[in-house]
XYZ file of C-alpha atoms in Angstrom:
503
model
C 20.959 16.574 -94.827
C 22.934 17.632 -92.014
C 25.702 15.565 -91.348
C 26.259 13.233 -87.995
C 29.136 15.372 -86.688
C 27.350 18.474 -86.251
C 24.117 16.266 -84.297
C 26.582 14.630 -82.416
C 28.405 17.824 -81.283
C 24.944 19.532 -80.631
C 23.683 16.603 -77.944
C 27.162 17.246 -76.039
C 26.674 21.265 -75.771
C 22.978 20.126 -74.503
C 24.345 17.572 -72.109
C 27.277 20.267 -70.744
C 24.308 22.578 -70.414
C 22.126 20.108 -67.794
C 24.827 19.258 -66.149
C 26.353 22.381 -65.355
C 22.882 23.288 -64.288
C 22.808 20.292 -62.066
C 26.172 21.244 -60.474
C 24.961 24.555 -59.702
C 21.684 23.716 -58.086
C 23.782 21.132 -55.962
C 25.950 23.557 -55.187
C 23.816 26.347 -54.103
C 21.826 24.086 -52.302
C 24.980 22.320 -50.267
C 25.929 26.219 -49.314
C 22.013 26.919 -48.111
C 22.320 23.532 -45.840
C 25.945 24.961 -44.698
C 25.224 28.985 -43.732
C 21.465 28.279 -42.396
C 22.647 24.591 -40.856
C 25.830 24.728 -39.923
C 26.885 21.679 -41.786
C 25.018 19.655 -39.068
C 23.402 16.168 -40.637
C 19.836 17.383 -38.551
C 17.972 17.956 -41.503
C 15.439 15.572 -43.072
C 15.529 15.610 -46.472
C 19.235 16.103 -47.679
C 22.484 15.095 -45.388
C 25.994 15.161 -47.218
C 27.709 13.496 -45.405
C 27.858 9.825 -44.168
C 24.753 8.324 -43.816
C 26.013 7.086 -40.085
C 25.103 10.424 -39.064
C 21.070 10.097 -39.996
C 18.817 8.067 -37.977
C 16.266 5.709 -39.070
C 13.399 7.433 -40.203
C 11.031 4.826 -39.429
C 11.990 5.083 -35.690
C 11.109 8.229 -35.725
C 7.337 7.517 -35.003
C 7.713 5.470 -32.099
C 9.619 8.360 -29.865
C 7.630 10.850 -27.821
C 7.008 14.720 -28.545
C 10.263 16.506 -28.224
C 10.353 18.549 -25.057
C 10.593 22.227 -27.243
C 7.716 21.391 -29.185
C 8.414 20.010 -31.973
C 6.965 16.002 -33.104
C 10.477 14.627 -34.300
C 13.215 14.754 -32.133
C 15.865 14.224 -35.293
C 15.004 17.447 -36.827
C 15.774 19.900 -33.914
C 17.359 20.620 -31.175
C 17.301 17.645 -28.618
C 18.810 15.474 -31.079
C 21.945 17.234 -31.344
C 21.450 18.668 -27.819
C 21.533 14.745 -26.204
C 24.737 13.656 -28.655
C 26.829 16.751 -28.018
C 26.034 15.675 -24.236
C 26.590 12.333 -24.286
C 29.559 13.700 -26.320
C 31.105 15.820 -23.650
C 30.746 12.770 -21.087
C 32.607 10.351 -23.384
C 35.282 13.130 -23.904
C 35.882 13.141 -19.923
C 36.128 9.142 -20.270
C 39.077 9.727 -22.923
C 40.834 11.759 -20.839
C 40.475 9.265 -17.945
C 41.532 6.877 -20.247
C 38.824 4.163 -19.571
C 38.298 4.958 -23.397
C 40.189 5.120 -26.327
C 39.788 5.488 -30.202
C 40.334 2.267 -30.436
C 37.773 0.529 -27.728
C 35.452 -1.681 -29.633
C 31.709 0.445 -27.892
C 28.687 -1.150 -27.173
C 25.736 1.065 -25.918
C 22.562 -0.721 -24.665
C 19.298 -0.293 -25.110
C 19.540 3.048 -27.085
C 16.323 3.887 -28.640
C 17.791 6.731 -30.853
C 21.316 6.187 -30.782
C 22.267 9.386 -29.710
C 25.253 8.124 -27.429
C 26.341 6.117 -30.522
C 26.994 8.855 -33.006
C 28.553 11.115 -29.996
C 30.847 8.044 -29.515
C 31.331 8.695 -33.524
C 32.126 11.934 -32.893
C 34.773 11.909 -30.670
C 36.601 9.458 -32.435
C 35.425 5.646 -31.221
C 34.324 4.800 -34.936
C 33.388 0.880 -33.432
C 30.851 1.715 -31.899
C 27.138 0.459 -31.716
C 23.723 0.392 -30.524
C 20.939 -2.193 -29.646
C 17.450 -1.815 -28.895
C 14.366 -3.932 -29.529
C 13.631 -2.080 -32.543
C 16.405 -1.141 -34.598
C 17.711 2.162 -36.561
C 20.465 1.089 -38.669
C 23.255 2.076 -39.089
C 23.900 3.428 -35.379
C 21.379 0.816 -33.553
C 20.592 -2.842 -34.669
C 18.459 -5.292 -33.297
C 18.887 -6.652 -29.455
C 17.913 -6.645 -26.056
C 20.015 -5.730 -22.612
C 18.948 -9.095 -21.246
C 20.491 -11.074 -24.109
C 22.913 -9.502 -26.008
C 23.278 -10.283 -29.565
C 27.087 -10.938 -29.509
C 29.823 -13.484 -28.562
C 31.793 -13.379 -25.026
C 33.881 -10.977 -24.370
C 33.150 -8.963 -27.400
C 33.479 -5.381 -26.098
C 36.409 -2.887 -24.456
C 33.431 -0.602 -23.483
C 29.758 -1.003 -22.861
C 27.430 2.146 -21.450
C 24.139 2.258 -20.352
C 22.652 5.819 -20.421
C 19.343 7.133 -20.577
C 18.691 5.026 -16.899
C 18.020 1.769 -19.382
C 19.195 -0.200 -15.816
C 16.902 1.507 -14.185
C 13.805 0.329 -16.294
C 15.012 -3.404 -17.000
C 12.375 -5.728 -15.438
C 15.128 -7.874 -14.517
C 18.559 -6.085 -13.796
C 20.983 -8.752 -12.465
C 20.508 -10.260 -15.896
C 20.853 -7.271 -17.523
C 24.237 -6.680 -15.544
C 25.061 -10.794 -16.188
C 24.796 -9.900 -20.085
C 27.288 -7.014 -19.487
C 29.747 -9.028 -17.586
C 29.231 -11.685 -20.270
C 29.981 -9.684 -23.524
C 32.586 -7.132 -21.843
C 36.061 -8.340 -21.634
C 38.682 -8.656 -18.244
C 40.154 -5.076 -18.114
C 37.004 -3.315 -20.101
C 35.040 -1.083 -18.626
C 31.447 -0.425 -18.330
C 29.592 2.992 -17.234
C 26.123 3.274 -15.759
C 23.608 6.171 -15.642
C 21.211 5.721 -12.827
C 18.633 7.494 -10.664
C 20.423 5.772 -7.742
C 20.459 7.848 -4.901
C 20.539 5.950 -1.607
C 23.611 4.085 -0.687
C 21.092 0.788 0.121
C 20.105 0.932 -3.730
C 23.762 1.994 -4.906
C 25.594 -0.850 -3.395
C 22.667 -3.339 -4.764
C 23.701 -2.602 -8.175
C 27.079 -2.794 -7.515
C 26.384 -6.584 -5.698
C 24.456 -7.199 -9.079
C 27.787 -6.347 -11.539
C 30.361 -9.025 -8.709
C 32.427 -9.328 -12.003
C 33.305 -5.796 -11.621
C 35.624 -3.362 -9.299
C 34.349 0.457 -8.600
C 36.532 2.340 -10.256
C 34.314 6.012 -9.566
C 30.940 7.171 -8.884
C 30.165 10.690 -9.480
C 26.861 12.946 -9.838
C 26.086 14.861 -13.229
C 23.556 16.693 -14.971
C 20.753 15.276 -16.942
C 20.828 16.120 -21.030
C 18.135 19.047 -19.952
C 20.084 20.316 -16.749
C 17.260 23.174 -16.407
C 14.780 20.521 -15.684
C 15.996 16.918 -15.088
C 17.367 15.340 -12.060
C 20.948 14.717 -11.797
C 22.451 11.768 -13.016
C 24.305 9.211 -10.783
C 27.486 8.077 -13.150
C 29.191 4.802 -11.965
C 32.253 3.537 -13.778
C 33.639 0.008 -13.094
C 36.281 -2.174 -14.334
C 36.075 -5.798 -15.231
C 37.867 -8.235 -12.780
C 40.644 -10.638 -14.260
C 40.013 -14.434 -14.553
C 42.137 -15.444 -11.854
C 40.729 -12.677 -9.390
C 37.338 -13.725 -9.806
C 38.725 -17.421 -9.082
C 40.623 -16.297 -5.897
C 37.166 -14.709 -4.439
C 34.740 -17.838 -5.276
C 37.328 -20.064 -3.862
C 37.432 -17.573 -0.865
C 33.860 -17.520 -0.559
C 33.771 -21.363 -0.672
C 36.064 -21.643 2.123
C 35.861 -21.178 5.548
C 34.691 -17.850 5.654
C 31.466 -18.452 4.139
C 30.466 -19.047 7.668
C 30.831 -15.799 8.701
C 29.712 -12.304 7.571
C 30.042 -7.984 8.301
C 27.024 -6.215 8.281
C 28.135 -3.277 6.096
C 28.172 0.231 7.358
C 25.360 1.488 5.205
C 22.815 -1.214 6.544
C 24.523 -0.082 10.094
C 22.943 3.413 9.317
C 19.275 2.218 8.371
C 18.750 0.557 11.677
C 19.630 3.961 13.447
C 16.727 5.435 11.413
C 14.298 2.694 12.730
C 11.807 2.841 15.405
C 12.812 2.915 19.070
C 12.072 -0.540 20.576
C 9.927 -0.591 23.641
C 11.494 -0.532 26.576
C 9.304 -0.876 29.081
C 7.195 -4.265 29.519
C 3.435 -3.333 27.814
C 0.662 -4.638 30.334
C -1.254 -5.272 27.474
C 0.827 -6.510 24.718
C -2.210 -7.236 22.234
C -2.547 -3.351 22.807
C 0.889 -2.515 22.389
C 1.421 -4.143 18.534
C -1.682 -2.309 17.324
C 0.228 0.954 18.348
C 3.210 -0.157 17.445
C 2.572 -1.030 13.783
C 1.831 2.324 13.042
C 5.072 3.439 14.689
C 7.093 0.697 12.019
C 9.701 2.258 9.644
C 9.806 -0.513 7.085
C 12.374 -0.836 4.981
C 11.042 -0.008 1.504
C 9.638 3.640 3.029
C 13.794 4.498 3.372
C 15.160 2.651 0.114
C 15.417 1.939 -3.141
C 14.786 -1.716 -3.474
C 14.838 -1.526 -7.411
C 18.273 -3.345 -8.007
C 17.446 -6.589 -6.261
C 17.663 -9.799 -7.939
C 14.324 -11.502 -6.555
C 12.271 -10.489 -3.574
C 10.975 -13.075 -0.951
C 8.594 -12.915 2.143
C 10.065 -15.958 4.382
C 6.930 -16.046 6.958
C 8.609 -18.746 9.686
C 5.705 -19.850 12.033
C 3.402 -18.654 8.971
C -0.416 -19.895 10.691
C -2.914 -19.897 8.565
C -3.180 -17.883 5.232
C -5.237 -14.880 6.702
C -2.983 -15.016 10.196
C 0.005 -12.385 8.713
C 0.555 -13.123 4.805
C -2.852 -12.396 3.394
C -3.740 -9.672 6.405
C -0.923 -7.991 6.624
C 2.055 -8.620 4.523
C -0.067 -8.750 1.305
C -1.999 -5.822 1.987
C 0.099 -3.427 4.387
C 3.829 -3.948 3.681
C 5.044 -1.449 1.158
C 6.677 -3.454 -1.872
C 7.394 -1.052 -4.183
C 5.156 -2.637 -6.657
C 7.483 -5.627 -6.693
C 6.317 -9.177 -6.901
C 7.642 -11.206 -4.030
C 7.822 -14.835 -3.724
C 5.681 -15.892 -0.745
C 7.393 -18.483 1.198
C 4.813 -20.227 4.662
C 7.344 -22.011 6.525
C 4.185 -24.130 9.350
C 4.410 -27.723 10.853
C 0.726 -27.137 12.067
C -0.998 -29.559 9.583
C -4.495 -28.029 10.642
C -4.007 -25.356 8.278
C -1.764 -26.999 5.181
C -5.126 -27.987 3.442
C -5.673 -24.268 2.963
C -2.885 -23.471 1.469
C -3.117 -26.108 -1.126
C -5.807 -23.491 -2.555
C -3.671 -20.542 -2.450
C -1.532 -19.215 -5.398
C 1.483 -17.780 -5.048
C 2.624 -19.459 -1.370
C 5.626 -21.854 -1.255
C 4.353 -24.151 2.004
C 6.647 -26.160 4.013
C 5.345 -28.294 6.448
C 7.876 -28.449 9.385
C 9.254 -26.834 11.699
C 11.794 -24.346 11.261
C 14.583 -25.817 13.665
C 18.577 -25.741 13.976
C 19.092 -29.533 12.833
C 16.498 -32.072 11.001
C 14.988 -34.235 13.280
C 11.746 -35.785 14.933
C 10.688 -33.316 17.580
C 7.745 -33.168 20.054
C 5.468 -30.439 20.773
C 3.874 -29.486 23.514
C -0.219 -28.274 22.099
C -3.093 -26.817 22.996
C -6.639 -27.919 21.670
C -8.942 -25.097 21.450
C -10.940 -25.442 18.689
C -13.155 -23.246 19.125
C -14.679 -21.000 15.747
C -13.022 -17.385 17.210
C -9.906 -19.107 17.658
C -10.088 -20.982 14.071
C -11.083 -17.334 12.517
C -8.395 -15.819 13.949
C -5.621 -18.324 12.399
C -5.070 -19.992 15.603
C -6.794 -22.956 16.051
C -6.894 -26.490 15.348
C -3.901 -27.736 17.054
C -3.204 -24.842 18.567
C -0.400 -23.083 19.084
C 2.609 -24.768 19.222
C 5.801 -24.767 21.439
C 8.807 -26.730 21.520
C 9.403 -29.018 24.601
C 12.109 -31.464 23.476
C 14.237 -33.867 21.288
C 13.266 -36.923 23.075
C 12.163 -39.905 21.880
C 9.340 -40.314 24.537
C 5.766 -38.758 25.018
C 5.022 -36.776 28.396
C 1.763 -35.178 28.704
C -0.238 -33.686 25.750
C 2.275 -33.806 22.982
C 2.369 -34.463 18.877
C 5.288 -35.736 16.965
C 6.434 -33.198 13.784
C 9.341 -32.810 11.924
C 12.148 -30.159 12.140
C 13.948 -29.316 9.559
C 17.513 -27.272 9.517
C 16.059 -23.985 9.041
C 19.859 -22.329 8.129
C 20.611 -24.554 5.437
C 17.522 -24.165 4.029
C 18.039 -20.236 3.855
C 21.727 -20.520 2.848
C 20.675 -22.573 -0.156
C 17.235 -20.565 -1.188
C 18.247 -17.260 -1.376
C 21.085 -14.715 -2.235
C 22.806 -11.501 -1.249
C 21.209 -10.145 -4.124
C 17.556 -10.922 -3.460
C 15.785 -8.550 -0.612
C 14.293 -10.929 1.897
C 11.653 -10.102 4.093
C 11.015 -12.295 7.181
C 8.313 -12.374 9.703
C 9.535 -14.885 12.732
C 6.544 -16.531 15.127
C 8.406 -20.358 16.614
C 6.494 -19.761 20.066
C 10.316 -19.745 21.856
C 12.133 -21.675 19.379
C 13.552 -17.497 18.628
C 15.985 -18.217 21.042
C 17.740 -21.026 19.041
C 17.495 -19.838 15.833
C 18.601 -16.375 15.620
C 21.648 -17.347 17.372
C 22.189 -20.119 14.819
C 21.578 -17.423 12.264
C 24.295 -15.654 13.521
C 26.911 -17.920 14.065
C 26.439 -19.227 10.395
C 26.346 -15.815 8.696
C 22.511 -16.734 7.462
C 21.614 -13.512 9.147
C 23.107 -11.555 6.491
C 20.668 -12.957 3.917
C 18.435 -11.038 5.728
C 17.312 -7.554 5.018
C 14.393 -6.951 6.983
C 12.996 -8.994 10.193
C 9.754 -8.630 12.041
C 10.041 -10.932 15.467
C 7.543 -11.709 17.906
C 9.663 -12.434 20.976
C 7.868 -14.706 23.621
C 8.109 -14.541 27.747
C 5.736 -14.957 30.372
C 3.931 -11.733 29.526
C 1.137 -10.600 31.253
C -2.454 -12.640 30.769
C -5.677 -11.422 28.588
C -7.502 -13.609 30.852
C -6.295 -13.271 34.158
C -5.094 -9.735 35.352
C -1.878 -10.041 37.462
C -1.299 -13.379 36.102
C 1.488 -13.967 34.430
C 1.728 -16.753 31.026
C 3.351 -20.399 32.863
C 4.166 -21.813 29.022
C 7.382 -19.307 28.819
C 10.254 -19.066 30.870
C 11.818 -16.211 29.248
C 11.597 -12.763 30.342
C 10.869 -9.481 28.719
C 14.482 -8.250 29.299
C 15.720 -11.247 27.971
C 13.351 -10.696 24.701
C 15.121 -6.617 25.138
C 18.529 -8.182 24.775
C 18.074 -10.305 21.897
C 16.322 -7.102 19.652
C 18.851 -5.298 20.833
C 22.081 -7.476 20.154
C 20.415 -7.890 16.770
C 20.401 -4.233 16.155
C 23.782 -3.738 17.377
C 24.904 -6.232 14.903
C 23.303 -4.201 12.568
C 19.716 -6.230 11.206
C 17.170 -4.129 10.804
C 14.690 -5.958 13.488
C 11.351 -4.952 14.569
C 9.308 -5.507 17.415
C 6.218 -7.926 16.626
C 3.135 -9.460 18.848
C-alpha cells in the first residue's frame, strides 16, 4: 500500500504542473494583446487593465455602424479615435486651467462615454457620464434636462457631441447646468452654432454664466465633419447674479440697446418702398415675395419658446391660418399662436380652433373703455375675406359719449401685457393691423423697452392711400400720410427691429 506522503506529494507536482501551464498561457496571451494591440483596452474579449476602460457591452447594439465599416464602434478605430480627441481638447483646457486633476467632471448626455474615459486619461479620475441608457462604469443613468445630482455638484460639466444642439428643450437643459455646476466652475459647449443671432441665444439661455472664449475646431473626423463651435463659460458668483436681477428690477428695465448683431440683420432685409404704390393691394402681393424673414438668415434653434403675437388678428383665415401657418418659415418649430381682436364678430370662431390664445380687446397703451368708429358691410365677399361683420375697426376716442356710428370695446394695456408674456429668450413673431392705433403703440413700445421683446415685426401702416373704388380718390378715414407711415418703418429700422412692410 503506498503510503499518504508519497500521494500527497504526487497531487502537488500535478497542481505545480497546471498552474505553471496556466501562467504561461496567460502570459503569452497578455504579450499577443500587447505587440498586436498596443496595450490598448479596444479589444472585446480580454482587457487587463481596469475595467473603467471597457464600455458596456450591451450599449453596444443601440449605436450606429461605425463610419470605417465596421458594426461596433468599441472594437476599432473610432472608439479610440473620438477619446484620444476629446483627449487632446481636455488637455488644452488643463493648460488653460479651467481644468484640473482635481475638478469633480460631469459630461452630459454621452451615449458611449468616450469624453469620459479621455477625461480618465488625462488625469480627471472624477469624472462621469449620463445618458438615458446607461454603460457603467463611465456613463450611468440620467437625462440633460434633469440631472441626477444635488446643486452645485460639479467644478466642470461638458457637452460634446452637439447634445445642446439636439435637446428638445435647451434653456432647461442649460437651467440643469447652471443648477448642478458650482460659482467659479466652468462649463464647455460643442455646437453647430454658426450665426452670431443663434450664438448669442445660447449664451442668453446659460444668464448664470460669463463668456470666458469661443473658438472654432475640428470635428472627431476632421476629413469629413464640419467644424465645431467650442464655447467656454464661467459660472457667475452669488452676489453678481444678485447685483444684475436687482439691476434689471430697477429703473432700467424700462429701457433697452438693440445689440449690434440684430443691428446687422436689418441691413440684410428688404428695401422698404419708397415711393407711394397707386395700388397698394398690388403692391403687398409683390412685396411678399420680396420679404427676407427672419428664420431664412438664422438659427432660431436656441430659443426658449416661440410665439406668433397677431395684434389686430381678424378672423382665423385673415393672416394666421393663410399665411403665418402656411407661408412663414418656422424651422419646424411649434409656436404658440397668440389672436390679440376686440371684433366680437369673429371670437365664436376661434372658440373652434386649437392652438390660438384669443384675447378679446383691443390692443391699446392703457386699459380702458374706448369707442370705435365701424363700418357695417356685411356682405358674404367681405365675411370670406375676414373682414366683415363689424367691420373694420378704427379708433376715434376715449370719451365717454357716442357721436355717430360707434361701439363701445375694451382696451387693454397692450405693453404690460407683452412685458409679462414673453422673454428675451423666446423668438416672437408679430404681425401688427390696429387700423391707426400703430401710431400709439410702437412709440409706447419704445419708450418702455417692450420693443426689444421683439424679434421680428410685420406692420401694416395706415394713411389716406389711394381708393380701390374710386380712382384719384383718396381714403377720408386716415389722416396720416404715406411719408409719415416712411418715417415710422424707418425710425424702427434705425433703432434696429427688424420691421417689414405689410398691406
Amino acid at each position: 500500500m503506498e503510503p499518504p506522503a508519497a500521494k500527497h506529494s504526487f497531487l502537488n507536482n500535478i497542481l505545480v504542473r497546471l498552474f505553471s501551464f496556466a501562467v504561461l498561457i496567460f502570459a503569452a496571451r497578455f504579450a499577443y494583446v500587447i505587440t498586436v494591440h498596443g496595450g490598448s483596452c479596444d479589444t472585446a474579449d480580454f482587457c487587463f487593465f481596469s475595467d473603467n476602460l471597457n464600455p458596456n457591452p450591451k450599449l453596444r447594439n443601440q449605436l450606429p455602424t461605425s463610419s470605417d465599416g465596421g458594426s461596433d464602434p468599441f472594437s476599432g478605430k473610432n472608439w479610440r479615435r473620438s477619446v484620444e480627441y476629446y483627449a487632446a481638447i481636455f488637455q488644452d483646457l488643463i493648460a488653460e486651467g479651467s481644468l484640473s486633476p482635481n475638478s469633480r467632471v460631469l459630461c452630459i448626455d454621452t451615449p458611449s462615454g468616450e469624453d469620459v474615459l479621455a477625461m480618465k486619461e488625462v488625469g480627471v479620475v472624477d469624472s462621469v457620464g449620463i445618458f438615458k441608457k446607461p454603460s457603467p462604469p463611465l456613463v450611468i443613468e440620467g437625462d440633460g434636462l434633469r440631472q441626477p445630482f444635488p446643486g452645485e455638484s460639479f467644478d466642470f460639466e461638458f457637452s460634446g457631441s452637439g447634445s445642446l444642439d439636439r435637446s428638445p428643450k435647451p434653456a432647461e437643459f442649460a437651467s440643469e447646468i447652471c443648477r448642478t455646476l458650482r460659482p467659479g466652475g466652468f462649463v464647455a459647449v460643442h455646437t453647430a452654432a454658426r450665426d452670431a443671432y443663434s450664438f448669442n441665444s445660447l449664451l442668453e439661455l446659460f444668464n448664470c454664466c460669463e463668456l470666458i472664449r469661443s473658438r472654432e475646431i475640428n470635428g472627431v473626423d476632421s476629413s469629413s465633419s464640419s467644424p465645431v463651435l467650442e464655447i467656454l463659460m464661467k459660472k457667475k458668483s452669488p452676489k453678481f447674479l444678485a447685483l444684475e436681477k436687482s439691476t434689471l428690477n430697477g429703473s432700467s428695465v424700462n429701457k433697452c440697446s438693440v445689440p449690434g448683431y440684430k443691428r446687422e440683420l436689418v441691413k440684410s432685409a428688404e428695401t422698404l418702398i419708397m415711393e407711394e404704390p397707386l395700388k397698394p393691394w398690388i403692391a403687398l402681393k409683390r412685396n411678399v415675395k420680396n420679404i427676407k424673414y427672419l428664420t431664412s438668415m438664422v438659427d432660431i434653434s436656441f430659443k426658449n419658446r416661440y410665439v406668433y403675437v397677431d395684434v389686430g388678428a381678424r378672423s382665423y383665415g385673415s393672416s394666421i391660418g393663410s399665411w403665418f401657418k402656411k407661408q412663414y418659415p418656422k424651422q419646424n418649430r411649434t409656436f404658440e399662436v397668440y389672436a390679440i381682436e376686440a371684433d366680437k364678430t369673429f371670437h365664436e370662431e376661434y372658440r373652434t380652433r386649437k392652438g390660438v390664445n384669443l384675447l378679446p380687446y383691443a390692443a391699446w397703451v392703457r386699459n380702458e373703455t374706448l369707442f370705435f368708429e365701424i363700418t357695417r358691410d356685411t356682405s358674404k365677399t367681405v365675411m370670406r375675406n375676414g373682414k366683415g361683420g363689424m367691420g373694420r375697426i378704427s379708433p376715434v376716442q376715449t370719451s365717454s359719449s357716442h357721436m355717430g356710428d360707434m361701439d363701445k370695446i375694451q382696451g387693454f394695456d397692450f405693453v404690460n401685457w407683452l412685458k409679462s408674456s414673453v422673454r428675451h429668450r423666446d423668438f416672437v413673431v408679430m404681425k401688427m393691423d390696429v387700423e391707426g392705433t400703430e401710431f400709439h403703440l410702437i412709440p409706447r413700445l419704445i419708450e418702455t423697452g417692450a420693443i426689444c421683446l421683439i424679434d421680428e415685426l410685420f406692420l401694416e401702416c395706415h394713411y389716406n392711400r389711394w381708393q380701390r373704388c374710386c380712382p384719384g380718390q383718396r381714403s377720408q378715414k386716415y389722416q396720416k400720410t404715406y411719408s409719415e407711415c416712411l418715417d415710422l418703418l424707418t425710425s424702427l429700422r434705425n433703432y434696429g427691429v427688424l420691421v417689414h412692410q405689410w398691406w
